[in-house]
Amino acid sequence: YDLEGGWDEQKSTFAYKVISQLGQYSPNLTSLVVDHEFLTPRDIEEQFHAVQGHWHHGDLTIHQSFMMRPLHGAAQYDTPVNGLFLCGAGSHPGGGLTGLPGQNAAKRVLKLRGAK
C-alpha cells in the first residue's frame, strides 16, 4: 500500500510500464493511447472509501473466503437482519467487474422468496 518514494512520484512511471506491457500483446497500443487515468491504491481509498484501495473490501485469504466471506454467518448473502442482503465486492466471489456478487445475491433472494 505504501510505496517507497510515494505513489504520486511513481504514478506516471507505473502507468507507462503497464501500458508498455500491454503493448507487447496489442500491436500499436501505445500509439493509440491519447490519455489515461491511473488510480493508485491511495486514490481508490480517498475516492471510493475502500480501505487501502482494496476493491475486494479485504484480502482474499483463506479466513475471508468461501463460507467466511465477507464474515462467518453471512456467506450466503443474507444476514441476521430480516430482508437485508449483501451483494457488494465484499461478498463471494469478490470485487472486480463481474457483477457476480449481485447476481448471486439476487438468486438467493429469489430462492428465499420462493421464486422459481
Coordinates of N, CA and C in Angstrom, one line a residue:
Y1 N 0.8 -1.2 0.0 CA 0.0 0.0 0.0 C 0.9 1.2 0.0
D2 N 1.8 1.3 0.9 CA 2.8 2.4 0.9 C 4.0 2.1 0.0
L3 N 4.1 2.8 -1.0 CA 5.2 2.6 -2.0 C 6.4 3.5 -1.6
E4 N 7.5 2.9 -1.7 CA 8.7 3.7 -1.4 C 8.9 4.8 -2.4
G5 N 9.0 6.0 -1.9 CA 9.1 7.2 -2.7 C 7.7 7.8 -2.9
G6 N 6.7 7.1 -2.5 CA 5.3 7.6 -2.6 C 4.7 7.4 -4.0
W7 N 3.4 7.2 -4.0 CA 2.6 6.9 -5.2 C 2.6 8.1 -6.2
D8 N 2.5 9.3 -5.6 CA 2.5 10.5 -6.5 C 3.7 10.6 -7.4
E9 N 4.9 10.3 -6.8 CA 6.1 10.3 -7.6 C 6.2 9.2 -8.6
Q10 N 5.6 8.1 -8.3 CA 5.8 6.9 -9.2 C 4.6 6.7 -10.1
K11 N 3.6 7.4 -9.9 CA 2.3 7.2 -10.7 C 2.5 7.1 -12.2
S12 N 3.1 8.2 -12.8 CA 3.3 8.2 -14.2 C 4.2 7.1 -14.7
T13 N 5.3 6.8 -14.0 CA 6.2 5.7 -14.4 C 5.5 4.4 -14.4
F14 N 4.7 4.1 -13.3 CA 4.0 2.9 -13.2 C 2.9 2.8 -14.4
A15 N 2.2 3.8 -14.6 CA 1.2 3.8 -15.7 C 1.9 3.5 -17.1
Y16 N 3.0 4.1 -17.3 CA 3.8 3.9 -18.5 C 4.2 2.5 -18.7
K17 N 4.7 1.9 -17.6 CA 5.1 0.5 -17.6 C 3.9 -0.5 -17.9
V18 N 2.8 -0.2 -17.3 CA 1.6 -1.0 -17.6 C 1.2 -0.9 -19.0
I19 N 1.1 0.3 -19.6 CA 0.7 0.5 -21.0 C 1.8 -0.2 -21.9
S20 N 3.0 -0.1 -21.5 CA 4.1 -0.7 -22.3 C 4.0 -2.2 -22.3
Q21 N 3.7 -2.8 -21.2 CA 3.5 -4.3 -21.1 C 2.3 -4.7 -21.9
L22 N 1.2 -4.0 -21.8 CA 0.0 -4.3 -22.6 C 0.3 -4.2 -24.1
G23 N 1.2 -3.2 -24.4 CA 1.5 -3.0 -25.8 C 2.3 -4.2 -26.4
Q24 N 2.9 -5.0 -25.6 CA 3.5 -6.2 -26.1 C 2.5 -7.2 -26.7
Y25 N 1.3 -7.1 -26.2 CA 0.3 -8.1 -26.7 C -0.8 -7.5 -27.6
S26 N -0.7 -6.2 -27.7 CA -1.7 -5.5 -28.6 C -0.9 -4.5 -29.5
P27 N -0.8 -4.8 -30.8 CA 0.0 -4.0 -31.7 C -0.5 -2.5 -31.7
N28 N 0.5 -1.6 -31.7 CA 0.2 -0.2 -31.7 C -0.5 0.4 -30.6
L29 N -0.7 -0.4 -29.5 CA -1.5 0.1 -28.4 C -0.9 1.4 -27.8
T30 N 0.4 1.5 -27.6 CA 1.0 2.7 -27.1 C 0.8 3.9 -27.9
S31 N 0.7 3.8 -29.2 CA 0.5 4.9 -30.1 C -1.0 5.3 -30.1
L32 N -1.9 4.4 -29.7 CA -3.3 4.7 -29.7 C -3.8 5.4 -28.4
V33 N -3.0 5.3 -27.4 CA -3.4 5.9 -26.1 C -3.2 7.4 -26.2
V34 N -4.3 8.1 -26.1 CA -4.2 9.6 -26.1 C -4.2 10.2 -24.8
D35 N -4.8 9.5 -23.8 CA -4.9 9.9 -22.4 C -5.1 8.7 -21.5
H36 N -4.8 8.9 -20.3 CA -5.1 7.8 -19.3 C -5.3 8.4 -17.9
E37 N -6.0 7.6 -17.1 CA -6.1 8.0 -15.7 C -5.6 6.8 -14.9
F38 N -4.7 6.9 -14.1 CA -4.2 5.8 -13.3 C -4.5 6.1 -11.8
L39 N -5.3 5.2 -11.2 CA -5.6 5.4 -9.8 C -4.7 4.5 -9.0
T40 N -4.0 5.1 -8.0 CA -3.2 4.3 -7.1 C -4.1 3.8 -6.0
P41 N -3.6 2.8 -5.2 CA -4.4 2.4 -4.1 C -4.8 3.6 -3.2
R42 N -4.0 4.5 -3.0 CA -4.3 5.7 -2.2 C -5.4 6.5 -2.8
D43 N -5.4 6.7 -4.1 CA -6.5 7.4 -4.8 C -7.8 6.6 -4.6
I44 N -7.8 5.3 -4.8 CA -9.0 4.5 -4.7 C -9.6 4.6 -3.2
E45 N -8.7 4.6 -2.2 CA -9.1 4.7 -0.9 C -9.8 6.1 -0.7
E46 N -9.2 7.2 -1.2 CA -9.7 8.5 -1.0 C -11.0 8.7 -1.7
Q47 N -11.1 8.2 -3.0 CA -12.3 8.5 -3.8 C -13.5 7.6 -3.5
F48 N -13.2 6.3 -3.2 CA -14.2 5.3 -3.0 C -14.3 4.7 -1.6
H49 N -13.5 5.2 -0.7 CA -13.5 4.8 0.7 C -13.3 3.3 0.9
A50 N -12.5 2.7 0.0 CA -12.1 1.3 0.1 C -10.8 1.3 0.8
V51 N -10.8 0.7 2.0 CA -9.6 0.7 2.8 C -8.4 0.2 2.1
Q52 N -7.3 1.0 2.1 CA -6.1 0.8 1.4 C -6.3 0.5 -0.1
G53 N -7.3 1.0 -0.6 CA -7.6 0.9 -2.1 C -7.9 -0.5 -2.5
H54 N -8.4 -1.3 -1.6 CA -8.7 -2.7 -1.9 C -10.1 -2.9 -2.4
W55 N -10.3 -3.2 -3.7 CA -11.6 -3.3 -4.3 C -12.4 -4.6 -3.9
H56 N -11.7 -5.5 -3.2 CA -12.4 -6.7 -2.7 C -12.9 -6.4 -1.3
H57 N -12.8 -5.3 -0.7 CA -13.2 -4.9 0.6 C -12.4 -5.8 1.7
G58 N -11.3 -6.3 1.3 CA -10.5 -7.1 2.2 C -9.7 -8.1 1.4
D59 N -8.7 -8.6 2.1 CA -7.8 -9.6 1.4 C -8.6 -10.9 1.1
L60 N -8.2 -11.5 0.0 CA -8.8 -12.8 -0.4 C -7.9 -13.9 0.2
T61 N -8.0 -14.0 1.5 CA -7.2 -15.0 2.2 C -8.2 -16.1 2.7
I62 N -7.6 -17.2 3.1 CA -8.4 -18.4 3.5 C -9.5 -18.0 4.6
H63 N -9.1 -17.1 5.5 CA -10.0 -16.8 6.6 C -11.1 -15.8 6.1
Q64 N -11.0 -15.3 4.9 CA -12.1 -14.5 4.3 C -12.6 -15.0 3.0
S65 N -12.6 -16.3 2.8 CA -13.0 -16.9 1.6 C -14.1 -17.9 1.8
F66 N -14.8 -18.3 0.8 CA -15.9 -19.3 0.8 C -16.9 -19.0 1.9
M67 N -17.1 -19.9 2.9 CA -18.1 -19.7 3.9 C -17.8 -18.6 4.9
M68 N -16.6 -18.0 4.8 CA -16.2 -16.9 5.7 C -16.2 -15.6 5.0
R69 N -16.7 -15.5 3.8 CA -16.7 -14.2 3.1 C -18.1 -13.6 3.0
P70 N -18.4 -12.5 3.4 CA -17.5 -11.5 4.0 C -17.2 -11.8 5.5
L71 N -18.1 -12.5 6.1 CA -17.8 -12.9 7.5 C -18.7 -14.1 7.8
H72 N -18.3 -14.9 8.8 CA -19.0 -16.1 9.2 C -20.5 -15.7 9.5
G73 N -21.4 -16.5 8.9 CA -22.8 -16.3 9.1 C -23.4 -15.4 8.0
A74 N -22.7 -14.8 7.1 CA -23.2 -14.0 6.1 C -22.7 -14.4 4.7
A75 N -22.2 -15.7 4.6 CA -21.6 -16.1 3.3 C -22.7 -16.4 2.3
Q76 N -23.9 -16.6 2.6 CA -25.0 -16.9 1.6 C -25.8 -15.6 1.3
Y77 N -25.1 -14.4 1.5 CA -25.7 -13.1 1.1 C -26.8 -12.6 2.0
D78 N -27.5 -13.5 2.8 CA -28.4 -12.9 3.7 C -27.8 -12.7 5.0
T79 N -28.4 -11.9 5.8 CA -27.8 -11.5 7.1 C -28.8 -11.8 8.2
P80 N -28.4 -11.7 9.5 CA -29.3 -11.9 10.6 C -30.5 -10.8 10.6
V81 N -30.3 -9.8 9.8 CA -31.4 -8.7 9.7 C -32.3 -9.1 8.6
N82 N -33.6 -9.4 9.0 CA -34.5 -9.8 8.0 C -34.7 -8.9 6.8
G83 N -34.5 -9.4 5.6 CA -34.6 -8.6 4.4 C -33.4 -7.8 4.0
L84 N -32.3 -8.0 4.8 CA -31.0 -7.3 4.4 C -30.1 -8.3 3.8
F85 N -29.7 -8.0 2.6 CA -28.8 -8.9 1.8 C -27.5 -8.2 1.4
L86 N -26.4 -8.9 1.3 CA -25.2 -8.4 0.9 C -24.9 -8.7 -0.5
C87 N -24.4 -7.7 -1.3 CA -24.2 -8.0 -2.7 C -23.0 -7.2 -3.3
G88 N -22.2 -6.7 -2.4 CA -21.1 -5.9 -2.9 C -19.8 -6.7 -3.1
A89 N -18.7 -6.0 -3.3 CA -17.4 -6.6 -3.5 C -16.9 -7.4 -2.4
G90 N -17.4 -7.1 -1.2 CA -17.0 -7.9 0.0 C -17.6 -9.3 0.0
S91 N -18.6 -9.5 -0.8 CA -19.3 -10.8 -0.8 C -18.6 -11.7 -1.9
H92 N -18.9 -13.0 -1.7 CA -18.3 -14.0 -2.7 C -18.8 -13.7 -4.1
P93 N -18.0 -13.8 -5.1 CA -16.6 -14.2 -5.2 C -15.7 -13.0 -5.1
G94 N -16.1 -11.8 -4.7 CA -15.3 -10.7 -4.6 C -15.5 -9.6 -5.6
G95 N -14.7 -8.6 -5.5 CA -14.8 -7.4 -6.4 C -14.3 -7.7 -7.8
G96 N -14.2 -6.6 -8.5 CA -13.9 -6.7 -9.9 C -15.0 -6.2 -10.8
L97 N -15.0 -6.6 -12.0 CA -16.1 -6.2 -12.9 C -17.1 -7.3 -13.3
T98 N -17.2 -8.3 -12.5 CA -18.0 -9.5 -12.9 C -19.5 -9.2 -12.6
G99 N -19.8 -8.5 -11.5 CA -21.2 -8.4 -11.1 C -21.7 -9.6 -10.4
L100 N -20.9 -10.7 -10.2 CA -21.3 -11.9 -9.7 C -21.9 -11.8 -8.3
P101 N -21.3 -11.0 -7.4 CA -21.9 -10.9 -6.0 C -23.3 -10.5 -6.1
G102 N -23.6 -9.5 -7.0 CA -25.0 -9.0 -7.1 C -25.9 -10.1 -7.7
Q103 N -25.4 -10.8 -8.7 CA -26.2 -11.9 -9.3 C -26.5 -13.0 -8.3
N104 N -25.5 -13.4 -7.6 CA -25.6 -14.4 -6.6 C -26.6 -14.0 -5.5
A105 N -26.5 -12.8 -5.0 CA -27.4 -12.3 -4.0 C -28.8 -12.3 -4.5
A106 N -29.0 -11.8 -5.8 CA -30.4 -11.8 -6.3 C -31.0 -13.2 -6.4
K107 N -30.2 -14.2 -6.8 CA -30.6 -15.6 -6.8 C -31.0 -16.1 -5.4
R108 N -30.2 -15.7 -4.4 CA -30.5 -16.1 -3.0 C -31.8 -15.4 -2.6
V109 N -32.1 -14.2 -2.9 CA -33.3 -13.5 -2.5 C -34.5 -14.2 -3.2
L110 N -34.4 -14.5 -4.5 CA -35.5 -15.2 -5.2 C -35.7 -16.6 -4.6
K111 N -34.7 -17.3 -4.2 CA -34.8 -18.6 -3.6 C -35.5 -18.5 -2.3
L112 N -35.1 -17.6 -1.5 CA -35.8 -17.4 -0.2 C -37.2 -16.9 -0.3
R113 N -37.5 -16.3 -1.3 CA -38.9 -15.8 -1.5 C -39.8 -16.8 -2.3
G114 N -39.2 -17.9 -2.6 CA -40.0 -19.0 -3.3 C -40.1 -18.9 -4.7
A115 N -39.4 -18.0 -5.4 CA -39.5 -17.8 -6.8 C -38.8 -19.0 -7.5
K116 N -39.3 -19.3 -8.7 CA -38.6 -20.4 -9.5 C -37.9 -19.9 -10.7

